Amino acid sequence: MRQKIVAGNWKMNKTLEEANILASEITGMVADEVKGDVKVIFCVPFPYLLPIKNQLGNNARISVGAQNCSEHESGAYTGETSAAMLKSLGVPYVILGHSERRQYFGEDAALLAKKTDIALKHGLTPIFCCGEPLEVRESNGHEALVKKQVEESLFHLDADTIKKIIIAYEPVWAIGTGKTASAQQAQDMHAVIRKHLASKYGQAVADSIAILYGGSVNAANAKELFACPDVDGGLVGGASLKSREFAEVIKGA
Ligand code: PEP
């Protein structure tokens, strides 16, 4: 059985002081209230990775993740952060291919394949994001596009390696808009992604890969979304910035 995972994407929010308070409030709530085997990840801005990681100590249920890494190993790339640097901080996870990176920073499939490779090379677990914009959903091209995104950036991996990836399906029209995919829409797309993985790697490998849903997940809708058989938890933006709300989301997993 796949473990449920709830990752919070803090994006470019919070001062260090606010970040420390948020992490400590959620940690307290998770310890007191959340039962069961849910993995929680705080994907925080780069400068907060170490402070928040240190604050968590050896918490077995909560880890930190980065929101991006460079496709380059090292060198003259001012402003960039490498996978090796993240590894050296003891960061286990990195979000790759978030739709905001694709949209505002022009990240394409080939670049994301490189970022995936370098993250894996350094022992990080990529949380690979895919998802369609509204116009593609409306013209019924969503399944084809998401399959293509997964294929183009991940299908060069061998079966043992793709098992190390977490996939996050995040329809762009649902991110930060308050408009969530219905549980049926999420389940349908997750099943499509899993079937696509199975067609390339076999059912056992496909069944071992966690596929998270992202897009306006909140305390009110998390339980229904996470109950879908192919939805293995969530990647959560706005609701992860409010401790009570995020704790309720985690409880829904
Ligand atoms: C995200 O940014 O990954 C996300 C899903 O954001 P939100 O939950 O705010 O829609």
Short mmCIF file of C-alpha atoms and ligand atoms in Angstrom, two decimals:
data_model
loop_
_atom_site.label_atom_id
_atom_site.label_comp_id
_atom_site.label_asym_id
_atom_site.label_seq_id
_atom_site.Cartn_x
_atom_site.Cartn_y
_atom_site.Cartn_z
CA MET A 1 0.00 0.00 0.00
CA ARG A 2 1.28 3.46 -0.89
CA GLN A 3 1.94 5.86 1.97
CA LYS A 4 -0.12 9.06 1.95
CA ILE A 5 1.95 12.21 1.50
CA VAL A 6 0.91 15.80 2.12
CA ALA A 7 3.41 18.40 0.93
CA GLY A 8 2.99 22.11 1.58
CA ASN A 9 4.37 24.45 -1.06
CA TRP A 10 5.11 27.71 0.74
CA LYS A 11 6.23 29.39 -2.50
CA MET A 12 7.82 32.83 -1.91
CA ASN A 13 6.03 33.61 1.33
CA LYS A 14 6.84 34.38 4.98
CA THR A 15 9.73 35.98 6.82
CA LEU A 16 12.04 33.65 8.72
CA GLU A 17 10.26 34.44 11.97
CA GLU A 18 6.86 33.70 10.45
CA ALA A 19 8.18 30.53 8.85
CA ASN A 20 9.50 29.28 12.19
CA ILE A 21 6.15 29.95 13.86
CA LEU A 22 4.20 28.23 11.07
CA ALA A 23 6.42 25.15 11.13
CA SER A 24 6.29 24.88 14.88
CA GLU A 25 2.50 25.26 15.02
CA ILE A 26 1.93 22.61 12.37
CA THR A 27 4.46 20.27 13.98
CA GLY A 28 2.63 20.57 17.30
CA MET A 29 -0.75 19.89 15.69
CA VAL A 30 0.56 16.92 13.73
CA ALA A 31 2.08 15.40 16.87
CA ASP A 32 -1.09 15.88 18.91
CA GLU A 33 -3.87 15.31 16.45
CA VAL A 34 -2.86 13.44 13.33
CA LYS A 35 -2.94 9.71 13.62
CA GLY A 36 -1.79 7.17 11.10
CA ASP A 37 0.98 7.02 8.65
CA VAL A 38 1.00 10.31 6.72
CA LYS A 39 4.27 11.76 5.48
CA VAL A 40 4.35 15.56 5.69
CA ILE A 41 6.78 17.72 3.70
CA PHE A 42 7.32 21.46 4.09
CA CYS A 43 8.59 22.77 0.74
CA VAL A 44 10.02 26.05 1.96
CA PRO A 45 12.02 28.86 0.30
CA PHE A 46 15.76 28.07 -0.02
CA PRO A 47 16.92 30.35 2.86
CA TYR A 48 14.61 28.55 5.29
CA LEU A 49 15.57 24.97 4.47
CA LEU A 50 18.26 24.68 7.10
CA PRO A 51 16.52 26.61 9.92
CA ILE A 52 13.28 24.69 9.45
CA LYS A 53 15.12 21.40 9.08
CA ASN A 54 16.97 22.12 12.31
CA GLN A 55 13.74 23.02 14.02
CA LEU A 56 12.22 19.68 12.96
CA GLY A 57 15.23 17.76 14.31
CA ASN A 58 14.72 14.06 13.78
CA ASN A 59 10.96 14.26 13.41
CA ALA A 60 10.07 11.01 11.68
CA ARG A 61 6.88 12.30 10.06
CA ILE A 62 7.85 15.73 8.75
CA SER A 63 10.65 16.60 6.32
CA VAL A 64 11.67 19.64 4.33
CA GLY A 65 11.76 19.97 0.57
CA ALA A 66 13.09 22.59 -1.86
CA GLN A 67 10.93 24.17 -4.55
CA ASN A 68 13.43 23.95 -7.39
CA CYS A 69 17.04 23.15 -8.20
CA SER A 70 19.46 23.90 -11.01
CA GLU A 71 19.97 21.56 -13.93
CA HIS A 72 23.71 22.25 -13.62
CA GLU A 73 26.16 20.47 -11.36
CA SER A 74 28.00 23.60 -10.15
CA GLY A 75 29.77 26.67 -11.47
CA ALA A 76 29.09 30.17 -12.73
CA TYR A 77 25.30 30.22 -12.47
CA THR A 78 24.64 33.24 -10.28
CA GLY A 79 21.58 32.91 -8.10
CA GLU A 80 21.08 29.21 -8.66
CA THR A 81 21.02 26.37 -6.13
CA SER A 82 22.33 22.94 -7.04
CA ALA A 83 21.02 19.50 -6.18
CA ALA A 84 24.36 18.75 -4.53
CA MET A 85 23.92 21.77 -2.25
CA LEU A 86 20.47 20.59 -1.24
CA LYS A 87 21.81 17.14 -0.56
CA SER A 88 24.63 18.59 1.53
CA LEU A 89 22.01 20.31 3.72
CA GLY A 90 20.24 16.98 4.19
CA VAL A 91 17.18 18.04 2.17
CA PRO A 92 15.39 14.91 0.91
CA TYR A 93 12.81 16.36 -1.54
CA VAL A 94 12.66 18.89 -4.36
CA ILE A 95 9.65 20.10 -6.34
CA LEU A 96 10.38 20.14 -10.08
CA GLY A 97 8.28 21.49 -12.92
CA HIS A 98 5.76 23.42 -10.88
CA SER A 99 3.45 25.23 -13.31
CA GLU A 100 4.72 28.58 -12.00
CA ARG A 101 8.26 27.56 -12.99
CA ARG A 102 7.00 26.40 -16.37
CA GLN A 103 5.03 29.62 -16.90
CA TYR A 104 7.27 32.34 -15.44
CA PHE A 105 10.70 30.79 -15.94
CA GLY A 106 10.13 28.98 -19.23
CA GLU A 107 10.94 25.53 -17.88
CA ASP A 108 10.23 22.94 -20.56
CA ALA A 109 10.20 19.17 -20.76
CA ALA A 110 13.86 18.81 -21.74
CA LEU A 111 15.05 21.07 -18.94
CA LEU A 112 12.90 19.20 -16.45
CA ALA A 113 14.37 15.89 -17.60
CA LYS A 114 17.81 17.31 -16.81
CA LYS A 115 16.71 18.63 -13.43
CA THR A 116 15.14 15.26 -12.64
CA ASP A 117 18.36 13.46 -13.53
CA ILE A 118 20.59 15.68 -11.45
CA ALA A 119 18.24 15.58 -8.46
CA LEU A 120 18.19 11.78 -8.60
CA LYS A 121 21.94 11.64 -9.10
CA HIS A 122 22.35 13.42 -5.78
CA GLY A 123 19.85 11.24 -3.99
CA LEU A 124 16.98 13.74 -3.83
CA THR A 125 13.39 12.67 -4.38
CA PRO A 126 11.80 14.84 -7.07
CA ILE A 127 8.16 15.84 -6.67
CA PHE A 128 7.50 16.16 -10.39
CA CYS A 129 4.56 18.42 -11.28
CA CYS A 130 2.37 18.10 -14.35
CA GLY A 131 -1.00 19.51 -15.28
CA GLU A 132 -2.97 21.22 -17.99
CA PRO A 133 -4.05 24.85 -18.43
CA LEU A 134 -7.75 25.69 -18.62
CA GLU A 135 -7.96 25.97 -22.40
CA VAL A 136 -6.49 22.49 -22.80
CA ARG A 137 -9.01 21.05 -20.32
CA GLU A 138 -11.83 22.83 -22.16
CA SER A 139 -10.75 21.43 -25.50
CA ASN A 140 -10.48 17.97 -23.95
CA GLY A 141 -6.73 17.74 -24.51
CA HIS A 142 -5.84 17.29 -20.83
CA GLU A 143 -5.14 13.58 -20.82
CA ALA A 144 -2.89 13.75 -23.87
CA LEU A 145 -0.97 16.76 -22.54
CA VAL A 146 -0.35 15.34 -19.07
CA LYS A 147 0.76 11.98 -20.52
CA LYS A 148 3.14 13.89 -22.76
CA GLN A 149 4.55 15.93 -19.85
CA VAL A 150 5.23 12.75 -17.87
CA GLU A 151 6.62 10.91 -20.87
CA GLU A 152 8.93 13.67 -22.06
CA SER A 153 10.55 14.38 -18.70
CA LEU A 154 10.45 10.98 -16.99
CA PHE A 155 10.22 8.09 -19.45
CA HIS A 156 13.97 8.03 -20.09
CA LEU A 157 14.35 6.68 -16.53
CA ASP A 158 14.62 2.96 -15.95
CA ALA A 159 12.07 1.10 -13.84
CA ASP A 160 14.10 1.12 -10.63
CA THR A 161 14.72 4.84 -10.94
CA ILE A 162 11.21 6.02 -11.75
CA LYS A 163 10.05 4.35 -8.55
CA LYS A 164 11.97 7.08 -6.69
CA ILE A 165 9.80 9.86 -8.17
CA ILE A 166 6.70 11.39 -6.63
CA ILE A 167 4.32 12.80 -9.25
CA ALA A 168 2.00 15.72 -8.50
CA TYR A 169 -0.93 16.26 -10.84
CA GLU A 170 -1.79 19.94 -10.61
CA PRO A 171 -4.32 21.27 -13.13
CA VAL A 172 -3.15 24.84 -13.72
CA TRP A 173 -6.71 26.18 -13.62
CA ALA A 174 -7.02 24.93 -10.04
CA ILE A 175 -3.79 26.38 -8.64
CA GLY A 176 -4.36 29.34 -6.36
CA THR A 177 -7.78 29.95 -7.90
CA GLY A 178 -10.02 28.40 -5.27
CA LYS A 179 -11.36 26.20 -8.07
CA THR A 180 -10.63 22.57 -7.23
CA ALA A 181 -10.87 19.62 -9.54
CA SER A 182 -13.72 17.41 -8.42
CA ALA A 183 -12.73 14.17 -6.77
CA GLN A 184 -13.88 12.39 -9.94
CA GLN A 185 -11.76 14.62 -12.20
CA ALA A 186 -8.73 14.07 -9.96
CA GLN A 187 -9.24 10.32 -9.78
CA ASP A 188 -9.75 10.06 -13.55
CA MET A 189 -6.51 11.88 -14.31
CA HIS A 190 -4.52 10.02 -11.67
CA ALA A 191 -5.76 6.75 -13.15
CA VAL A 192 -4.69 7.93 -16.61
CA ILE A 193 -1.20 8.78 -15.31
CA ARG A 194 -0.91 5.45 -13.50
CA LYS A 195 -2.05 3.55 -16.59
CA HIS A 196 0.49 5.42 -18.66
CA LEU A 197 3.23 4.50 -16.18
CA ALA A 198 2.03 0.88 -16.28
CA SER A 199 2.16 0.82 -20.09
CA LYS A 200 5.84 1.67 -19.94
CA TYR A 201 7.04 0.09 -16.69
CA GLY A 202 4.43 -2.55 -15.79
CA GLN A 203 1.66 -2.47 -13.23
CA ALA A 204 3.79 -3.23 -10.17
CA VAL A 205 6.06 -0.23 -10.78
CA ALA A 206 3.08 2.02 -11.57
CA ASP A 207 1.36 0.90 -8.38
CA SER A 208 4.40 1.81 -6.30
CA ILE A 209 4.54 5.46 -7.44
CA ALA A 210 2.81 8.10 -5.33
CA ILE A 211 0.66 10.52 -7.33
CA LEU A 212 -0.39 13.63 -5.38
CA TYR A 213 -3.18 16.01 -6.32
CA GLY A 214 -2.61 19.78 -6.19
CA GLY A 215 -4.92 22.68 -6.86
CA SER A 216 -6.81 24.57 -4.16
CA VAL A 217 -6.79 21.67 -1.71
CA ASN A 218 -8.18 22.87 1.62
CA ALA A 219 -9.64 21.60 4.88
CA ALA A 220 -13.08 21.23 3.32
CA ASN A 221 -12.17 19.18 0.25
CA ALA A 222 -9.03 17.24 1.25
CA LYS A 223 -10.76 14.20 2.68
CA GLU A 224 -12.85 13.51 -0.41
CA LEU A 225 -9.92 14.06 -2.79
CA PHE A 226 -7.51 11.93 -0.76
CA ALA A 227 -10.06 9.11 -0.50
CA CYS A 228 -9.81 8.47 -4.25
CA PRO A 229 -7.99 5.20 -4.92
CA ASP A 230 -5.29 6.73 -7.13
CA VAL A 231 -4.83 9.95 -5.15
CA ASP A 232 -2.00 9.42 -2.70
CA GLY A 233 -2.17 12.78 -0.94
CA GLY A 234 -1.66 16.36 -1.98
CA LEU A 235 0.64 19.20 -2.90
CA VAL A 236 -0.89 22.18 -1.17
CA GLY A 237 -0.15 25.86 -1.72
CA GLY A 238 -2.34 28.49 -0.04
CA ALA A 239 -3.76 26.21 2.64
CA SER A 240 -0.27 25.16 3.73
CA LEU A 241 0.42 28.72 4.95
CA LYS A 242 -2.23 28.52 7.67
CA SER A 243 -1.40 26.10 10.46
CA ARG A 244 -4.92 25.07 11.46
CA GLU A 245 -6.04 24.69 7.85
CA PHE A 246 -2.99 22.64 6.88
CA ALA A 247 -3.34 20.39 9.92
CA GLU A 248 -6.94 19.71 8.84
CA VAL A 249 -5.73 18.91 5.31
CA ILE A 250 -3.21 16.45 6.75
CA LYS A 251 -5.94 14.88 8.85
CA GLY A 252 -7.88 14.29 5.65
CA ALA A 253 -5.15 12.03 4.28
C1 PEP B 1 0.59 24.71 -5.64
O1 PEP B 1 1.12 25.79 -5.76
O2 PEP B 1 1.27 23.69 -5.81
C2 PEP B 1 -0.82 24.67 -5.30
C3 PEP B 1 -1.47 23.56 -5.46
O3 PEP B 1 -1.37 25.85 -4.84
P1 PEP B 1 -2.84 26.03 -4.23
O4 PEP B 1 -3.06 24.92 -3.23
O5 PEP B 1 -2.83 27.37 -3.58
O6 PEP B 1 -3.80 25.94 -5.36
#
